[in-house]
XYZ file of C-alpha atoms in Angstrom:
772
model
C -50.037 -0.734 -25.713
C -50.234 -4.034 -26.054
C -49.723 -7.204 -24.487
C -45.492 -7.162 -24.068
C -45.207 -10.974 -23.092
C -47.493 -13.951 -24.795
C -47.860 -17.517 -22.654
C -48.660 -21.540 -24.865
C -51.784 -23.212 -23.818
C -51.252 -26.531 -23.122
C -53.014 -27.665 -26.104
C -50.354 -25.679 -28.006
C -47.290 -26.776 -25.688
C -48.330 -30.160 -27.006
C -47.922 -28.709 -30.803
C -44.599 -27.164 -29.778
C -43.711 -30.373 -28.324
C -44.108 -32.493 -31.056
C -42.110 -29.929 -33.330
C -39.688 -29.860 -31.175
C -39.423 -34.107 -30.691
C -38.958 -33.618 -35.045
C -35.866 -30.751 -35.051
C -33.925 -33.596 -32.945
C -32.744 -29.950 -31.034
C -31.818 -29.361 -27.553
C -32.935 -26.790 -25.686
C -29.425 -24.989 -25.901
C -29.424 -25.478 -29.467
C -33.545 -24.055 -29.296
C -32.526 -20.651 -27.241
C -28.755 -20.457 -29.535
C -30.996 -20.780 -32.769
C -32.902 -17.836 -31.125
C -30.245 -15.458 -30.285
C -30.547 -16.260 -26.519
C -27.915 -16.464 -24.293
C -29.488 -19.397 -21.692
C -32.559 -22.003 -22.214
C -34.718 -20.261 -19.758
C -36.966 -18.334 -21.734
C -37.260 -21.958 -23.718
C -38.028 -23.950 -20.948
C -40.872 -21.088 -19.962
C -42.323 -21.511 -23.221
C -42.629 -25.444 -22.727
C -43.691 -25.026 -19.792
C -46.142 -22.279 -19.849
C -45.071 -19.527 -18.706
C -44.948 -16.433 -20.050
C -41.998 -14.884 -21.750
C -40.966 -11.757 -24.125
C -43.739 -11.663 -27.171
C -40.934 -11.231 -29.575
C -39.054 -14.398 -28.099
C -42.310 -16.020 -28.816
C -42.962 -15.542 -31.863
C -39.036 -16.087 -32.746
C -39.537 -19.931 -30.924
C -42.687 -20.583 -33.183
C -40.585 -19.287 -36.759
C -37.860 -22.015 -35.801
C -40.366 -24.875 -35.010
C -42.296 -23.832 -38.036
C -45.579 -23.228 -36.119
C -48.454 -20.421 -36.510
C -47.785 -19.014 -33.478
C -51.850 -17.443 -33.326
C -52.221 -21.149 -32.925
C -50.163 -21.648 -30.047
C -50.304 -18.334 -27.808
C -52.758 -18.115 -24.647
C -54.866 -15.054 -25.876
C -57.144 -13.609 -24.572
C -60.507 -11.646 -25.860
C -59.717 -8.645 -24.645
C -61.115 -4.493 -25.596
C -58.362 -2.784 -27.902
C -55.585 -1.469 -26.056
C -56.153 2.304 -26.512
C -54.382 3.686 -29.091
C -51.350 5.844 -27.977
C -50.444 9.590 -28.203
C -48.888 10.090 -31.008
C -46.946 13.381 -30.774
C -47.168 15.395 -33.942
C -44.582 18.130 -34.265
C -46.070 21.052 -34.320
C -45.327 23.965 -37.115
C -48.026 26.418 -36.415
C -48.094 28.969 -34.450
C -45.177 27.771 -32.800
C -42.581 26.846 -35.299
C -41.123 29.945 -34.895
C -40.973 31.124 -31.424
C -38.298 31.812 -29.683
C -38.141 31.174 -26.179
C -35.771 33.308 -23.803
C -33.486 30.555 -22.092
C -31.938 32.661 -18.949
C -35.493 33.064 -17.943
C -36.574 30.165 -18.435
C -33.176 28.947 -16.737
C -34.073 31.334 -12.945
C -37.878 29.432 -12.976
C -35.954 26.165 -13.077
C -32.890 27.016 -10.370
C -35.416 26.124 -7.379
C -37.103 23.451 -8.534
C -34.082 22.036 -10.399
C -32.013 22.813 -7.022
C -34.586 20.947 -4.615
C -33.765 17.562 -6.700
C -30.537 17.708 -7.462
C -28.751 19.799 -5.483
C -28.319 17.570 -2.518
C -26.960 14.098 -2.614
C -28.755 11.193 -0.635
C -27.923 11.351 2.541
C -26.202 7.809 3.442
C -27.564 6.519 5.975
C -24.802 7.263 9.083
C -25.016 10.993 8.225
C -27.573 12.801 10.131
C -27.361 15.923 8.339
C -27.773 16.650 4.034
C -24.482 17.488 1.900
C -25.007 19.594 -0.347
C -23.477 18.589 -3.941
C -21.197 21.035 -4.631
C -19.481 20.258 -1.469
C -18.712 16.873 -2.101
C -18.872 15.552 -5.853
C -15.512 14.122 -6.781
C -16.478 13.420 -11.031
C -16.734 9.759 -12.000
C -14.627 7.739 -15.066
C -16.597 5.997 -16.655
C -15.651 2.696 -19.771
C -16.377 3.015 -23.467
C -16.396 -0.229 -23.010
C -19.078 -2.710 -20.940
C -17.221 -5.462 -18.864
C -20.027 -8.199 -19.354
C -19.175 -8.203 -23.022
C -15.648 -8.852 -22.955
C -14.132 -11.656 -23.510
C -12.629 -13.174 -21.279
C -11.060 -16.041 -19.302
C -11.080 -17.023 -15.645
C -7.267 -16.908 -16.164
C -7.010 -13.353 -17.894
C -8.642 -11.703 -15.722
C -6.512 -13.403 -12.960
C -3.582 -11.936 -13.996
C -4.873 -9.210 -14.887
C -4.884 -8.595 -10.590
C -2.960 -5.796 -8.956
C -3.110 -6.796 -5.579
C -6.526 -5.415 -3.648
C -6.511 -2.034 -5.590
C -7.030 -1.954 -9.240
C -6.902 -4.397 -12.214
C -4.211 -4.268 -14.668
C -3.130 -6.375 -17.626
C -5.142 -7.264 -20.241
C -8.271 -6.363 -20.551
C -8.513 -3.516 -18.591
C -10.842 -0.589 -20.358
C -9.589 3.160 -21.206
C -11.352 5.050 -19.011
C -12.288 8.598 -19.735
C -14.117 11.411 -17.767
C -17.894 10.864 -17.709
C -18.672 14.287 -18.172
C -16.796 14.597 -21.030
C -17.985 11.135 -22.742
C -20.962 12.642 -22.177
C -20.850 15.585 -23.761
C -19.685 13.999 -26.803
C -22.738 11.612 -27.293
C -26.581 12.825 -27.707
C -27.523 10.278 -26.299
C -26.202 7.955 -23.055
C -27.181 5.188 -20.922
C -24.960 5.875 -18.245
C -24.474 1.951 -16.010
C -23.609 1.354 -12.348
C -23.296 -0.923 -9.329
C -25.370 0.214 -6.318
C -23.416 2.932 -4.973
C -21.526 3.815 -7.414
C -23.022 6.964 -8.365
C -25.266 7.133 -10.928
C -27.936 9.182 -9.552
C -25.307 11.503 -8.287
C -23.911 11.898 -11.986
C -26.672 12.524 -13.261
C -27.759 15.287 -10.853
C -24.285 16.853 -11.279
C -25.692 16.952 -15.168
C -28.329 18.612 -14.252
C -27.362 21.278 -12.237
C -24.092 21.682 -14.677
C -26.935 21.807 -17.483
C -28.808 24.408 -15.176
C -25.794 26.644 -14.764
C -25.474 26.562 -19.141
C -21.901 24.900 -18.368
C -23.207 21.838 -19.560
C -24.296 22.183 -23.244
C -24.709 25.268 -23.032
C -27.880 26.490 -24.755
C -29.728 23.603 -23.439
C -31.981 23.437 -20.198
C -32.167 20.438 -18.000
C -34.909 17.776 -17.096
C -34.867 15.136 -14.498
C -37.332 12.452 -14.478
C -37.098 9.525 -11.630
C -38.297 6.931 -13.507
C -39.890 5.393 -10.016
C -41.875 7.724 -9.488
C -43.469 7.942 -13.070
C -43.989 3.884 -12.814
C -46.272 4.589 -9.448
C -47.881 7.139 -11.370
C -48.468 4.665 -14.026
C -49.830 2.044 -11.835
C -51.800 4.415 -10.406
C -53.732 5.117 -13.992
C -51.949 8.019 -15.063
C -50.156 8.955 -18.438
C -47.842 6.561 -20.223
C -46.098 9.546 -22.536
C -42.613 10.377 -20.543
C -43.899 13.856 -21.346
C -46.201 13.908 -19.014
C -43.663 14.024 -16.127
C -41.226 16.562 -17.625
C -43.907 18.995 -18.330
C -44.959 18.464 -14.583
C -41.296 19.753 -13.475
C -41.868 22.351 -15.983
C -45.175 24.797 -14.014
C -44.136 27.320 -13.001
C -42.258 28.117 -15.933
C -44.938 29.769 -17.789
C -44.397 27.202 -20.970
C -47.337 25.039 -21.929
C -46.899 21.549 -23.525
C -47.022 22.999 -27.158
C -44.379 24.664 -26.187
C -42.602 22.619 -24.130
C -42.377 20.120 -27.166
C -41.349 22.779 -29.417
C -37.586 22.703 -26.939
C -37.983 19.150 -26.942
C -37.941 18.710 -30.989
C -34.929 21.545 -31.035
C -32.572 19.902 -28.765
C -32.777 22.775 -26.084
C -34.021 20.522 -23.615
C -31.679 17.782 -21.940
C -34.032 14.473 -20.682
C -32.243 12.900 -17.603
C -34.086 9.630 -16.302
C -32.846 8.125 -13.866
C -33.248 5.145 -12.263
C -34.387 1.567 -15.019
C -33.247 -0.752 -12.507
C -35.618 0.864 -9.687
C -39.200 0.376 -11.905
C -41.115 -2.209 -10.234
C -40.789 -5.204 -12.967
C -45.019 -5.275 -13.731
C -43.791 -1.372 -15.030
C -40.675 -2.395 -16.862
C -42.377 -2.571 -20.403
C -44.761 0.292 -20.493
C -41.913 2.343 -19.120
C -39.356 1.133 -21.719
C -42.056 1.218 -24.596
C -42.751 5.197 -23.531
C -38.940 5.997 -23.057
C -38.365 4.202 -26.507
C -41.506 6.274 -28.071
C -40.332 9.313 -26.942
C -36.908 9.142 -27.964
C -37.658 8.448 -31.444
C -40.379 11.249 -31.393
C -37.770 13.743 -29.912
C -35.292 12.759 -31.920
C -32.822 15.813 -31.845
C -33.635 16.024 -27.896
C -30.415 14.825 -25.768
C -30.966 11.855 -22.788
C -29.278 10.935 -20.457
C -30.614 7.614 -18.476
C -29.237 5.328 -15.686
C -29.446 1.898 -14.658
C -28.012 -0.992 -12.565
C -25.648 -2.503 -14.538
C -26.916 -6.130 -14.283
C -30.257 -4.719 -15.356
C -28.930 -3.530 -18.659
C -31.076 -6.506 -21.306
C -33.242 -3.690 -22.497
C -31.147 -1.945 -25.661
C -32.292 1.832 -26.319
C -32.054 2.206 -30.756
C -29.059 5.486 -30.969
C -27.598 5.066 -27.085
C -24.179 4.776 -26.434
C -23.404 2.172 -22.784
C -21.013 3.604 -20.379
C -20.040 2.273 -17.381
C -18.847 3.965 -14.045
C -15.528 2.916 -13.012
C -15.100 2.384 -9.400
C -12.833 4.921 -7.694
C -9.148 4.968 -7.567
C -7.750 6.284 -5.358
C -6.834 10.123 -6.082
C -10.728 10.038 -6.281
C -10.889 8.792 -3.030
C -8.443 11.759 -1.666
C -10.365 14.575 -3.603
C -13.764 12.851 -1.643
C -12.501 12.247 1.391
C -11.552 16.046 2.042
C -14.907 17.289 0.439
C -16.583 15.591 2.592
C -14.132 16.201 6.323
C -14.263 19.783 5.091
C -18.453 19.877 4.899
C -18.895 18.032 8.040
C -16.198 19.753 9.535
C -15.311 23.238 8.012
C -11.950 24.436 8.681
C -10.990 21.165 11.331
C -12.094 19.053 8.255
C -8.475 18.924 6.196
C -6.809 18.112 9.734
C -9.551 15.099 9.761
C -9.375 14.131 6.074
C -5.347 13.566 6.623
C -5.991 11.623 9.514
C -8.412 9.122 7.577
C -6.192 9.076 4.517
C -3.208 8.553 7.011
C -5.168 5.523 8.835
C -6.576 4.134 5.672
C -3.636 3.231 3.940
C -1.670 1.352 6.776
C -0.809 -2.075 6.458
C -3.800 -3.621 8.643
C -5.992 -0.734 7.121
C -6.456 -2.316 3.268
C -9.180 -4.474 3.743
C -11.410 -1.633 4.632
C -9.240 0.709 2.086
C -10.479 -2.135 -0.538
C -13.982 -1.221 0.406
C -13.887 2.421 -0.271
C -13.672 2.068 -4.306
C -16.868 2.537 -4.263
C -18.529 5.757 -3.333
C -21.645 3.913 -1.215
C -18.911 2.551 0.589
C -16.273 5.199 0.977
C -19.562 7.187 2.729
C -19.859 4.485 4.891
C -16.193 4.434 5.986
C -16.159 7.989 6.202
C -19.396 8.229 8.913
C -18.416 5.721 10.678
C -14.312 7.707 10.977
C -16.114 11.132 11.501
C -17.705 8.966 14.603
C -14.890 7.332 16.346
C -11.878 9.433 14.801
C -9.989 5.730 13.775
C -11.607 2.676 12.696
C -13.740 0.183 14.651
C -11.227 -2.710 16.314
C -13.794 -5.695 15.145
C -13.096 -4.963 11.823
C -16.673 -7.330 10.701
C -19.117 -4.741 11.985
C -17.962 -3.107 9.625
C -17.996 -5.483 7.243
C -21.553 -6.217 8.136
C -22.636 -2.818 8.291
C -21.220 -2.679 4.600
C -22.897 -5.979 3.508
C -26.535 -4.426 5.712
C -26.014 -1.503 3.311
C -26.054 -2.993 -0.158
C -28.595 -6.252 0.590
C -31.530 -3.852 2.017
C -30.673 -0.410 3.649
C -29.493 1.171 0.448
C -33.067 0.330 -1.132
C -35.060 0.638 1.418
C -33.979 4.537 2.783
C -35.173 4.621 -0.342
C -38.322 3.215 -0.559
C -37.461 1.382 -3.050
C -39.210 -2.471 -3.011
C -37.339 -4.838 -5.804
C -38.723 -8.370 -7.080
C -36.934 -11.415 -5.651
C -34.717 -14.311 -7.602
C -37.488 -15.741 -9.698
C -40.659 -17.556 -8.362
C -38.709 -18.601 -4.802
C -38.750 -15.316 -2.099
C -35.493 -15.821 -0.335
C -35.785 -14.428 3.240
C -32.434 -12.035 3.631
C -30.710 -15.354 5.757
C -31.075 -17.564 3.276
C -29.523 -15.318 0.847
C -26.338 -14.191 2.693
C -25.853 -18.450 3.106
C -26.016 -18.392 -0.281
C -23.584 -15.626 -0.404
C -21.398 -17.378 2.243
C -21.654 -20.881 -0.202
C -20.209 -19.113 -2.854
C -17.634 -16.675 -1.584
C -16.390 -19.887 0.914
C -16.287 -22.182 -1.778
C -14.217 -20.233 -4.343
C -12.181 -18.628 -1.636
C -10.575 -21.928 -0.336
C -10.404 -22.298 -4.294
C -7.877 -20.035 -4.556
C -10.470 -17.765 -7.186
C -10.553 -14.505 -7.438
C -13.042 -14.824 -10.327
C -15.289 -17.968 -11.365
C -17.355 -19.073 -14.010
C -21.068 -18.640 -13.876
C -21.923 -22.021 -13.820
C -20.042 -22.734 -10.681
C -21.795 -20.180 -9.762
C -24.745 -21.037 -10.565
C -23.790 -24.438 -9.097
C -23.144 -23.659 -5.646
C -26.369 -21.547 -5.346
C -28.577 -25.065 -6.798
C -26.643 -27.042 -3.554
C -27.241 -24.308 -0.909
C -30.725 -24.757 -2.062
C -31.263 -28.238 -1.534
C -28.847 -28.759 1.242
C -31.152 -25.987 3.080
C -34.008 -27.344 2.269
C -35.100 -24.428 0.201
C -36.187 -26.702 -2.354
C -37.079 -30.999 -2.531
C -34.510 -32.893 -3.393
C -36.467 -34.281 -5.604
C -36.974 -31.423 -7.857
C -36.536 -31.315 -11.469
C -32.587 -30.145 -11.889
C -33.211 -27.993 -15.010
C -36.141 -26.166 -12.950
C -33.472 -26.045 -10.153
C -31.166 -24.799 -12.038
C -33.167 -22.320 -14.121
C -34.346 -21.079 -10.428
C -30.206 -20.726 -9.662
C -30.398 -19.010 -12.564
C -32.058 -16.373 -11.567
C -31.135 -16.118 -8.144
C -27.493 -15.010 -9.187
C -29.108 -12.513 -11.649
C -31.760 -11.198 -8.770
C -27.896 -11.046 -6.383
C -26.212 -9.039 -9.203
C -29.099 -7.171 -9.602
C -30.632 -6.308 -6.176
C -27.349 -5.890 -4.546
C -24.130 -5.751 -6.395
C -22.254 -7.537 -4.428
C -21.349 -9.861 -6.962
C -20.076 -8.730 -10.772
C -19.604 -9.899 -14.330
C -16.337 -9.106 -14.748
C -16.183 -10.190 -18.242
C -18.947 -12.858 -20.457
C -20.177 -15.481 -18.192
C -17.225 -14.359 -15.426
C -18.155 -13.645 -12.000
C -17.045 -11.884 -9.076
C -17.571 -11.032 -5.516
C -17.569 -6.956 -5.911
C -15.477 -6.735 -3.261
C -12.748 -9.264 -2.097
C -13.260 -7.414 1.324
C -16.621 -9.080 1.289
C -15.602 -12.388 -0.231
C -12.937 -12.856 2.915
C -15.779 -11.783 5.667
C -18.108 -14.029 3.933
C -16.191 -17.379 3.662
C -15.028 -16.370 7.018
C -18.532 -16.298 7.909
C -18.990 -19.727 7.160
C -16.476 -21.047 8.612
C -17.252 -19.816 12.137
C -20.491 -21.499 11.791
C -19.244 -24.473 10.606
C -16.419 -25.135 13.539
C -16.637 -26.332 16.786
C -15.127 -25.583 19.888
C -12.894 -29.424 19.545
C -9.211 -29.130 19.058
C -9.834 -32.205 15.464
C -12.264 -29.998 14.299
C -11.746 -30.291 10.350
C -12.059 -26.912 9.724
C -10.117 -25.179 12.489
C -7.328 -28.012 11.326
C -8.131 -26.508 7.725
C -7.711 -22.439 9.186
C -4.610 -23.193 10.957
C -2.755 -24.983 8.253
C -3.543 -21.846 5.955
C -1.916 -20.019 8.744
C 1.365 -18.562 6.765
C -0.385 -18.072 3.850
C -0.727 -14.231 3.364
C -4.248 -14.404 0.803
C -5.900 -15.932 4.010
C -4.717 -13.555 6.460
C -7.785 -11.634 6.554
C -10.413 -14.143 7.319
C -8.324 -16.321 9.527
C -8.515 -12.801 11.173
C -11.890 -12.395 11.435
C -12.457 -15.959 11.977
C -10.073 -15.365 15.127
C -12.534 -11.635 15.818
C -15.559 -13.547 14.699
C -15.778 -16.874 16.313
C -17.319 -17.157 20.225
C -14.409 -19.756 21.722
C -11.423 -18.887 19.935
C -9.098 -20.835 21.733
C -8.756 -24.001 20.129
C -7.936 -22.195 17.173
C -5.320 -19.875 19.128
C -3.392 -22.448 20.777
C -3.291 -24.422 17.068
C -1.998 -21.572 15.126
C 0.510 -21.227 18.627
C 1.394 -24.757 17.983
C 1.913 -24.530 14.094
C 4.557 -21.290 14.878
C 6.360 -23.745 17.613
C 5.972 -26.923 14.536
C 8.097 -24.046 12.967
C 11.164 -23.634 15.225
C 11.541 -27.566 16.060
C 12.023 -27.512 12.554
C 14.744 -25.185 11.745
C 17.416 -25.470 14.767
C 19.204 -22.179 14.007
C 15.866 -20.539 15.384
C 15.659 -22.330 18.891
C 18.952 -20.852 18.773
C 18.470 -17.380 18.430
C 15.679 -17.067 20.889
C 17.728 -18.904 23.608
C 19.851 -15.644 23.136
C 16.845 -13.549 23.291
C 15.276 -14.362 26.188
C 18.389 -14.882 28.306
C 19.036 -10.914 26.754
C 15.621 -10.341 27.700
C 15.985 -11.699 31.567
C 19.211 -9.692 31.969
C 17.408 -6.801 30.678
C 14.782 -6.908 33.247
C 17.332 -7.214 36.381
C 18.498 -3.482 35.267
C 14.245 -1.823 35.710
C 12.101 -2.486 33.133
C 8.647 -1.523 34.362
C 6.362 -2.846 34.133
C 6.841 -4.057 29.968
C 5.415 -6.965 28.737
C 8.379 -9.537 28.758
C 7.812 -10.446 25.630
C 7.624 -7.334 24.520
C 10.858 -6.907 24.941
C 12.211 -10.546 23.589
C 10.901 -8.762 19.872
C 12.348 -5.990 21.026
C 15.707 -7.647 20.200
C 14.637 -10.538 17.578
C 15.079 -7.702 15.416
C 17.990 -5.162 17.059
C 20.554 -6.326 14.155
C 17.807 -7.193 11.387
C 15.330 -4.364 10.645
C 14.511 -2.846 13.939
C 10.879 -3.096 13.309
C 8.866 -2.564 16.270
C 5.427 -3.347 15.405
C 5.635 -5.937 17.236
C 6.861 -5.209 20.542
C 4.013 -2.282 20.350
C 1.438 -4.062 19.626
C 2.692 -6.500 23.024
C 3.059 -3.388 24.628
C 1.970 0.317 23.472
C 3.834 1.785 25.930
C 7.124 1.269 23.672
C 6.006 3.043 21.312
C 5.747 6.168 23.866
C 9.573 5.695 24.908
C 11.758 3.159 25.866
C 13.227 2.099 28.912
C 16.690 3.498 29.460
C 18.703 -0.519 29.185
C 16.452 -0.983 25.543
C 17.686 2.738 24.634
C 21.119 2.063 24.997
C 20.919 -1.764 23.457
C 19.350 0.315 20.824
C 22.027 3.212 20.611
C 24.647 -0.091 20.422
C 23.037 -2.442 18.300
C 23.641 1.035 15.393
C 27.252 1.869 17.149
C 27.954 -1.908 15.616
C 25.370 -1.660 12.481
C 27.818 1.395 11.258
C 30.872 -0.289 12.422
C 30.575 -3.247 11.122
C 29.538 -0.891 7.615
C 32.743 0.208 8.184
C 35.073 -2.407 7.978
C 33.136 -3.311 5.262
C 33.165 -0.665 2.846
C 35.629 1.711 4.097
C 34.908 5.214 3.123
C 33.984 8.912 4.102
C 30.337 8.719 4.548
C 30.830 5.429 6.589
C 33.435 6.701 8.881
C 31.918 10.049 9.591
C 28.193 8.364 10.672
C 30.317 5.619 12.660
C 31.845 8.689 14.795
C 29.230 10.373 15.406
C 27.460 7.185 17.160
C 29.846 5.964 18.663
C 29.619 9.245 20.743
C 26.172 7.477 22.580
C 27.210 7.619 26.260
C 27.119 11.679 25.922
C 23.490 11.560 26.289
C 23.021 7.302 28.011
C 24.360 6.297 31.705
C 26.740 3.383 31.054
C 28.386 1.286 33.719
C 31.782 2.536 35.228
C 32.853 -1.060 33.708
C 31.513 -0.180 30.635
C 31.969 3.274 29.943
C 35.831 2.623 31.132
C 36.208 -0.435 28.234
C 34.782 1.748 26.024
C 36.739 4.598 26.593
C 40.195 2.214 26.146
C 38.219 1.074 22.573
C 38.631 4.546 21.706
C 41.778 5.313 22.593
C 42.586 2.496 19.844
C 41.381 3.908 16.663
C 43.337 6.258 14.162
C 43.160 10.052 14.682
C 40.649 11.674 12.622
C 43.690 14.580 12.057
C 46.072 12.773 10.256
C 44.526 11.907 6.609
C 42.112 10.449 4.784
C 44.192 8.176 3.027
C 45.592 6.839 6.653
C 42.485 6.642 8.588
C 41.127 4.787 5.658
C 44.254 2.618 4.984
C 43.716 1.411 9.113
C 40.845 0.385 8.992
C 41.733 -1.375 6.141
C 44.234 -3.442 8.020
C 43.238 -3.419 11.570
C 39.192 -2.200 11.315
C 37.787 -6.212 11.641
C 40.702 -7.640 14.598
C 38.739 -4.388 16.395
C 35.331 -4.577 15.803
C 36.200 -8.070 16.987
C 37.164 -6.359 20.238
C 34.350 -4.020 20.082
C 31.644 -6.793 19.982
C 33.352 -8.528 22.886
C 33.217 -5.647 24.807
C 29.392 -6.319 24.121
C 28.829 -9.499 24.670
C 30.539 -8.843 28.018
C 28.933 -5.104 29.267
C 25.745 -5.907 27.437
C 25.119 -9.325 26.426
C 24.770 -8.928 22.917
C 27.432 -8.882 20.495
C 25.306 -12.161 18.350
C 27.097 -12.962 15.165
C 24.163 -14.374 13.333
C 25.353 -16.288 10.305
C 22.512 -16.632 8.483
C 22.059 -18.227 4.958
C 19.818 -16.697 2.315
C 16.731 -19.434 3.507
C 17.827 -18.575 7.104
C 16.846 -15.150 6.815
C 13.774 -15.429 4.984
C 12.868 -18.429 7.497
C 13.499 -15.954 10.276
C 11.775 -12.917 8.663
C 8.388 -14.946 8.124
C 8.474 -16.484 11.453
C 8.239 -12.583 12.527
C 5.340 -11.617 10.697
C 4.136 -15.038 12.102
C 3.916 -14.218 15.342
C 2.391 -10.402 14.393
C 0.266 -12.728 13.184
C -1.073 -14.372 16.222
C -1.075 -11.430 18.105
C -3.543 -10.246 16.001
C -5.679 -12.839 16.140
C -5.141 -12.390 19.708
C -6.236 -9.589 19.959
C -9.138 -9.251 17.377
C -10.579 -12.131 19.486
C -11.063 -9.890 22.466
C -12.125 -9.887 25.546
C -13.728 -13.924 24.004
C -9.793 -14.457 24.448
C -8.387 -13.141 27.551
C -8.560 -15.962 29.584
C -5.317 -17.568 27.233
C -3.793 -14.293 26.339
C -1.219 -14.140 28.605
C -0.321 -18.234 28.286
C -0.170 -17.905 24.951
C 2.378 -14.309 25.164
C 4.158 -15.658 28.128
C 5.957 -19.169 25.125
C 5.708 -16.792 22.531
C 9.672 -15.833 21.226
C 10.618 -18.597 23.862
C 12.609 -21.734 22.932
C 11.408 -25.056 23.296
C 12.299 -26.552 26.419
């Protein structure tokens, strides 16, 4: 095979620079003339570095140069001739094959190669493909080819899960899309299920369910490339013949099956081929494709490595899992591991995954390999880790290192600068934090390159005096490497990037903030976080910072100070908190055992609003099991008062029935004699239920408000309840946000355990208390 790259001699560079100066062009303009999206190859050309042969020839043509006078052409022996396979017409042309007999002979080999899923790193046993395979969907349009702006993509965001709106690609079942096309390249991010899909196609073809009348040939391209590097044959027919050993067919007979289109050729992992062998493998695939033009072919490759375009191939992009696919996978996964108990474990897993506090974990599981990781963790613990940062770090490690290393794959670095793992994480943290603080989930390619270049200089990975063009090109290569090798950065449209998961952007931003924070009260990083405390978009990041800070006390104290500032600015909150503090003190006198005082105050804060128990249970989990008698009585009383107010406002039969049933709460609860006597007096004042519907409703219209006032006074006397908090819309919104912010502060305190243990009691003591 001929040399696939060329470089210029020093004399050739001199001639080329003179010709370039005469044109008056910029390198960007020349790149556009040559048909390139960046000037990287132009820069390499003028610095004597190797570039693709066809690009070298095109640059010389545009500059009016004879490429042979510019190129460094070493004197080498002529390359060996490629073996051109001539279709055999005789004596095999009329031969027929017993496909069922061949299928039987192939079964053991194909099932051993494709019948077991590549075991996730956390799993202790292999899993049968048939047991857990979840059919994926594909997009007929590649994301990176879409002409969309950042604003278009931001408008299409629909929370943490999925996308809608402009530019949303149409998705079709992968099996259907592949079956309808003769030649297909399936592209996807790391861990998106490319190999699993190809294995499934092989098994289905072997069973006669995919393209009946054909048989599969499954080739792992990295293994074939390794054999080529050791001096093996460079024809794709060779690894196919190796796999078909034992079928009784020779090379010519296999060639005939291919010519007739009776063999489906499945090529896995073009991106896993070492860079030194890529040109050879690509050329061999193209030659094979043209020789056996009737043979169906399916090839897989990572998205960022799809620079090669094979003639006649349709390109499909694997889509993220949607929620129904996550459900299907989880049920199959846990059933495969736990048998009959798997259904219950899967139901618990899915239920936990949909809880509000686990939305960030749920966002990860749209990628199959991360879904495997999360399932494995839940399988071992029956819950998700309390320290979510550990799970996110495990996912990061999986994509950065472990997924490739577990399969024995070593990838080339990002250009001439080989980055250590810590440097890669530092670059990702810088990109994540810069864009997250600016409010960007999507960002332009140039912004990412600029962030990488700044980080390289600040961290001393390149000298400050580095040529700007060289630094920019190096940063561009690193961006491409981060996308290709790890899939943490994704090109969502032409030159528009995002992190593969918002969760990873939040986690990496938190790491960056933790690295820059100090325990001083005036630390600028702490101050920025405190100002963002009430912004929902920042909650996961602040929670992670609280969890990862070695000394979180200053952050937690300042977050509590932020809440005190809200009380100070809104006087009505001071009155509400004073009332519930007095009620909490009275309830203690009735006997609450060891229930947290802050939890009791939280209970009363929402008693006449939403009756949300989440904060109370977070402060004292015992309240999620049973309520102490005083709280149980007050909950019943609050329900009666709410029903009473509803009946007064809209008297009808339905509200009267509900009120009457709730008013009998004293049959199951113990009341003080005085309270019981006053309640009995109030009951006697109500009209008889057998007095007729209209008479009953008429009484409530005339006398209901007055009776309601007397009932409220009774509650104030005996239960210190019945507060009449008349709030306008703004005050109700402020109260609701104040409650959510207190709930979030408690989450931060608990996430910071055990480092926050010393300050937790102090903060809880003043939680939901009026200012002194």
